[in-house]
PDB file of C-alpha atoms in Angstrom:
ATOM      1  CA  MET E 284       0.001   0.019  -0.007  1.00  0.00           C
ATOM      2  CA  ARG E 285       1.394   3.322  -1.015  1.00  0.00           C
ATOM      3  CA  VAL E 286       1.177   6.067   1.532  1.00  0.00           C
ATOM      4  CA  ARG E 287       1.148   9.775   0.589  1.00  0.00           C
ATOM      5  CA  ILE E 288       1.654  12.725   2.938  1.00  0.00           C
ATOM      6  CA  ASP E 289       0.211  16.211   2.854  1.00  0.00           C
ATOM      7  CA  LEU E 290       1.571  18.992   4.967  1.00  0.00           C
ATOM      8  CA  THR E 291      -0.580  21.618   6.737  1.00  0.00           C
ATOM      9  CA  LEU E 292       0.794  25.018   7.856  1.00  0.00           C
ATOM     10  CA  ASP E 293      -1.163  27.073  10.390  1.00  0.00           C
ATOM     11  CA  CYS E 294      -1.070  30.845   9.808  1.00  0.00           C
ATOM     12  CA  THR E 295      -2.752  34.170  10.325  1.00  0.00           C
ATOM     13  CA  ASP E 296      -2.614  35.245   6.662  1.00  0.00           C
ATOM     14  CA  ALA E 297      -3.094  32.318   4.251  1.00  0.00           C
ATOM     15  CA  GLN E 298      -2.790  34.412   1.066  1.00  0.00           C
ATOM     16  CA  LEU E 299       0.514  35.951   2.243  1.00  0.00           C
ATOM     17  CA  LEU E 300       2.000  32.501   2.927  1.00  0.00           C
ATOM     18  CA  ARG E 301       0.350  31.112  -0.316  1.00  0.00           C
ATOM     19  CA  ALA E 302       2.432  33.620  -2.391  1.00  0.00           C
ATOM     20  CA  PHE E 303       5.629  32.909  -0.427  1.00  0.00           C
ATOM     21  CA  TRP E 304       5.486  29.099  -0.486  1.00  0.00           C
ATOM     22  CA  LYS E 305       4.429  29.084  -4.196  1.00  0.00           C
ATOM     23  CA  SER E 306       7.600  31.047  -4.903  1.00  0.00           C
ATOM     24  CA  ALA E 307       9.812  28.951  -2.433  1.00  0.00           C
ATOM     25  CA  LEU E 308       8.685  25.527  -3.752  1.00  0.00           C
ATOM     26  CA  GLY E 309       7.732  26.295  -7.341  1.00  0.00           C
ATOM     27  CA  TYR E 310       4.251  24.987  -6.436  1.00  0.00           C
ATOM     28  CA  VAL E 311       0.917  25.863  -8.060  1.00  0.00           C
ATOM     29  CA  ASP E 312      -2.622  26.212  -6.750  1.00  0.00           C
ATOM     30  CA  LEU E 313      -4.197  22.789  -6.084  1.00  0.00           C
ATOM     31  CA  PRO E 314      -7.441  22.459  -8.026  1.00  0.00           C
ATOM     32  CA  PRO E 315     -10.537  21.723  -5.996  1.00  0.00           C
ATOM     33  CA  PRO E 316     -11.502  18.030  -5.724  1.00  0.00           C
ATOM     34  CA  PRO E 317     -13.888  16.693  -8.351  1.00  0.00           C
ATOM     35  CA  PRO E 318     -16.697  17.336  -8.992  1.00  0.00           C
ATOM     36  CA  PHE E 319     -16.190  20.896  -7.746  1.00  0.00           C
ATOM     37  CA  ALA E 320     -15.311  23.643 -10.218  1.00  0.00           C
ATOM     38  CA  THR E 321     -14.046  26.232  -7.612  1.00  0.00           C
ATOM     39  CA  ARG E 322     -12.676  26.253  -4.077  1.00  0.00           C
ATOM     40  CA  GLU E 323     -15.687  28.378  -3.068  1.00  0.00           C
ATOM     41  CA  GLU E 324     -17.963  25.598  -4.388  1.00  0.00           C
ATOM     42  CA  TRP E 325     -16.017  23.038  -2.482  1.00  0.00           C
ATOM     43  CA  LEU E 326     -16.033  25.011   0.792  1.00  0.00           C
ATOM     44  CA  ALA E 327     -19.754  25.592   0.573  1.00  0.00           C
ATOM     45  CA  GLN E 328     -20.331  21.906   1.484  1.00  0.00           C
ATOM     46  CA  PHE E 329     -18.779  22.540   4.984  1.00  0.00           C
ATOM     47  CA  ASP E 330     -20.416  24.284   7.904  1.00  0.00           C
ATOM     48  CA  LEU E 331     -17.768  27.057   8.205  1.00  0.00           C
ATOM     49  CA  PRO E 332     -17.745  29.301  11.179  1.00  0.00           C
ATOM     50  CA  GLU E 333     -19.243  32.751  10.608  1.00  0.00           C
ATOM     51  CA  GLY E 334     -16.816  35.166   9.038  1.00  0.00           C
ATOM     52  CA  GLU E 335     -14.540  32.456   7.474  1.00  0.00           C
ATOM     53  CA  THR E 336     -13.921  32.663   3.722  1.00  0.00           C
ATOM     54  CA  VAL E 337     -12.033  30.934   0.998  1.00  0.00           C
ATOM     55  CA  ASP E 338      -9.200  33.411   1.635  1.00  0.00           C
ATOM     56  CA  ASP E 339      -8.644  31.827   5.025  1.00  0.00           C
ATOM     57  CA  GLY E 340      -6.999  28.767   3.318  1.00  0.00           C
ATOM     58  CA  ALA E 341      -4.758  27.963   0.419  1.00  0.00           C
ATOM     59  CA  TRP E 342      -3.965  24.607  -1.152  1.00  0.00           C
ATOM     60  CA  LEU E 343      -0.795  24.075  -3.118  1.00  0.00           C
ATOM     61  CA  CYS E 344       0.732  21.204  -5.089  1.00  0.00           C
ATOM     62  CA  ASP E 345       3.904  20.269  -6.910  1.00  0.00           C
ATOM     63  CA  PRO E 346       3.179  20.678 -10.601  1.00  0.00           C
ATOM     64  CA  GLN E 347       5.190  17.544 -11.277  1.00  0.00           C
ATOM     65  CA  GLY E 348       3.073  15.534  -8.778  1.00  0.00           C
ATOM     66  CA  VAL E 349       6.043  14.408  -6.851  1.00  0.00           C
ATOM     67  CA  GLY E 350       6.068  16.550  -3.707  1.00  0.00           C
ATOM     68  CA  PRO E 351       3.419  16.581  -0.956  1.00  0.00           C
ATOM     69  CA  HIS E 352       0.435  18.870  -1.116  1.00  0.00           C
ATOM     70  CA  LEU E 353       0.656  21.904   1.178  1.00  0.00           C
ATOM     71  CA  ALA E 354      -2.507  23.211   2.928  1.00  0.00           C
ATOM     72  CA  ILE E 355      -2.135  26.679   4.476  1.00  0.00           C
ATOM     73  CA  LEU E 356      -4.934  27.352   6.991  1.00  0.00           C
ATOM     74  CA  LYS E 357      -5.833  30.417   9.051  1.00  0.00           C
ATOM     75  CA  VAL E 358      -6.024  29.706  12.760  1.00  0.00           C
ATOM     76  CA  PRO E 359      -6.951  32.119  15.601  1.00  0.00           C
ATOM     77  CA  GLU E 360      -3.923  31.520  17.758  1.00  0.00           C
ATOM     78  CA  PRO E 361      -0.465  33.038  16.994  1.00  0.00           C
ATOM     79  CA  LYS E 362       2.713  30.959  16.537  1.00  0.00           C
ATOM     80  CA  THR E 363       4.345  30.726  19.984  1.00  0.00           C
ATOM     81  CA  ALA E 364       7.351  28.325  19.657  1.00  0.00           C
ATOM     82  CA  LYS E 365       9.752  26.726  17.297  1.00  0.00           C
ATOM     83  CA  ASN E 366       8.214  24.379  14.707  1.00  0.00           C
ATOM     84  CA  ARG E 367       8.477  20.648  15.600  1.00  0.00           C
ATOM     85  CA  LEU E 368       8.276  19.769  11.957  1.00  0.00           C
ATOM     86  CA  HIS E 369       9.714  22.015   9.242  1.00  0.00           C
ATOM     87  CA  ILE E 370      10.189  22.028   5.500  1.00  0.00           C
ATOM     88  CA  ASP E 371      13.580  21.580   3.851  1.00  0.00           C
ATOM     89  CA  VAL E 372      13.869  23.377   0.491  1.00  0.00           C
ATOM     90  CA  ARG E 373      16.493  21.275  -1.453  1.00  0.00           C
ATOM     91  CA  ILE E 374      18.392  22.796  -4.348  1.00  0.00           C
ATOM     92  CA  ASP E 375      20.637  21.167  -6.934  1.00  0.00           C
ATOM     93  CA  GLY E 376      23.371  19.306  -5.043  1.00  0.00           C
ATOM     94  CA  HIS E 377      25.981  18.763  -7.724  1.00  0.00           C
ATOM     95  CA  GLY E 378      29.456  20.405  -7.762  1.00  0.00           C
ATOM     96  CA  THR E 379      32.021  21.298  -5.139  1.00  0.00           C
ATOM     97  CA  PRO E 380      31.036  22.097  -1.571  1.00  0.00           C
ATOM     98  CA  ALA E 381      31.881  25.818  -2.386  1.00  0.00           C
ATOM     99  CA  GLU E 382      29.549  25.727  -5.425  1.00  0.00           C
ATOM    100  CA  ARG E 383      26.739  24.167  -3.477  1.00  0.00           C
ATOM    101  CA  TRP E 384      27.112  26.696  -0.693  1.00  0.00           C
ATOM    102  CA  GLU E 385      27.016  29.487  -3.274  1.00  0.00           C
ATOM    103  CA  ARG E 386      23.780  28.094  -4.634  1.00  0.00           C
ATOM    104  CA  ILE E 387      22.300  27.688  -1.164  1.00  0.00           C
ATOM    105  CA  ARG E 388      23.050  31.298  -0.264  1.00  0.00           C
ATOM    106  CA  ALA E 389      21.682  32.519  -3.584  1.00  0.00           C
ATOM    107  CA  GLU E 390      18.419  30.635  -3.003  1.00  0.00           C
ATOM    108  CA  ALA E 391      18.230  32.072   0.558  1.00  0.00           C
ATOM    109  CA  ALA E 392      18.720  35.548  -0.919  1.00  0.00           C
ATOM    110  CA  ARG E 393      15.927  34.929  -3.306  1.00  0.00           C
ATOM    111  CA  LEU E 394      13.636  33.773  -0.521  1.00  0.00           C
ATOM    112  CA  VAL E 395      14.527  36.886   1.532  1.00  0.00           C
ATOM    113  CA  ALA E 396      13.419  38.977  -1.405  1.00  0.00           C
ATOM    114  CA  ALA E 397      10.161  37.042  -1.440  1.00  0.00           C
ATOM    115  CA  GLY E 398       9.471  37.858   2.235  1.00  0.00           C
ATOM    116  CA  GLY E 399      11.419  35.305   4.220  1.00  0.00           C
ATOM    117  CA  SER E 400      14.291  35.973   6.659  1.00  0.00           C
ATOM    118  CA  VAL E 401      17.582  34.352   7.480  1.00  0.00           C
ATOM    119  CA  LEU E 402      17.879  33.028  11.037  1.00  0.00           C
ATOM    120  CA  ALA E 403      21.241  31.270  10.811  1.00  0.00           C
ATOM    121  CA  GLU E 404      23.845  29.911   8.467  1.00  0.00           C
ATOM    122  CA  VAL E 405      25.120  26.488   9.599  1.00  0.00           C
ATOM    123  CA  ASP E 406      28.632  25.299   8.772  1.00  0.00           C
ATOM    124  CA  GLU E 407      28.365  26.222   5.051  1.00  0.00           C
ATOM    125  CA  HIS E 408      25.899  23.355   4.929  1.00  0.00           C
ATOM    126  CA  HIS E 409      22.380  24.906   5.169  1.00  0.00           C
ATOM    127  CA  VAL E 410      20.574  28.111   5.949  1.00  0.00           C
ATOM    128  CA  VAL E 411      17.854  28.258   8.593  1.00  0.00           C
ATOM    129  CA  MET E 412      15.137  30.637   7.490  1.00  0.00           C
ATOM    130  CA  ALA E 413      11.679  31.761   8.415  1.00  0.00           C
ATOM    131  CA  ASP E 414       8.733  32.497   6.166  1.00  0.00           C
ATOM    132  CA  PRO E 415       6.832  35.779   6.490  1.00  0.00           C
ATOM    133  CA  GLU E 416       4.983  34.521   9.641  1.00  0.00           C
ATOM    134  CA  GLY E 417       8.064  33.065  11.389  1.00  0.00           C
ATOM    135  CA  ASN E 418       7.676  29.413  10.411  1.00  0.00           C
ATOM    136  CA  GLU E 419      11.192  27.869  10.292  1.00  0.00           C
ATOM    137  CA  PHE E 420      12.509  26.020   7.265  1.00  0.00           C
ATOM    138  CA  CYS E 421      15.965  25.144   5.941  1.00  0.00           C
ATOM    139  CA  VAL E 422      17.614  25.690   2.521  1.00  0.00           C
ATOM    140  CA  ALA E 423      20.153  22.918   1.701  1.00  0.00           C
ATOM    141  CA  ALA E 424      21.618  21.060  -1.151  1.00  0.00           C
ATOM    142  CA  ALA E 425      19.764  17.911  -2.436  1.00  0.00           C
ATOM    143  CA  GLY E 426      21.408  14.588  -1.880  1.00  0.00           C
ATOM    144  CA  ALA E 427      22.368  12.163  -4.629  1.00  0.00           C
ATOM    145  CA  PRO E 428      19.515  11.435  -7.097  1.00  0.00           C
ATOM    146  CA  ASP E 429      17.162   8.584  -6.271  1.00  0.00           C
ATOM    147  CA  PRO E 430      18.186   5.635  -8.633  1.00  0.00           C
ATOM    148  CA  GLN E 431      14.429   4.818  -8.999  1.00  0.00           C
ATOM    149  CA  ASP E 432      13.605   8.311 -10.432  1.00  0.00           C
TER     150      ASP E 432
END
């Protein structure tokens, strides 16, 4: 039996994080499940609390169908501690250690321009970052390619 995971990220501004994570991961908006034509139509089947709208959530997917789906959902409580689970953004891992580190730092700079922030650089191996709401993630080089891919 094949198991698939989806990730859910709690937030206060789903559309802000939608834009950031689409840029960070190269993801696209996940279409609503069949037979629904729109997210609004899909959400209408649920008994949403008063005042909640389709903008309180975002659903993203890897356009290649490889990575997990990412749901971004507005919650009333603020983030109060370090994430126990975080996303690793993996970039091309070929080349020398210096070349990999240069690409890691370049990707971190791109994500800063998209609204993220650098928290730490670790041993010229990875960069610990935060998205616009403070959710931690890392930027690092990818490992060797999977021989089954």
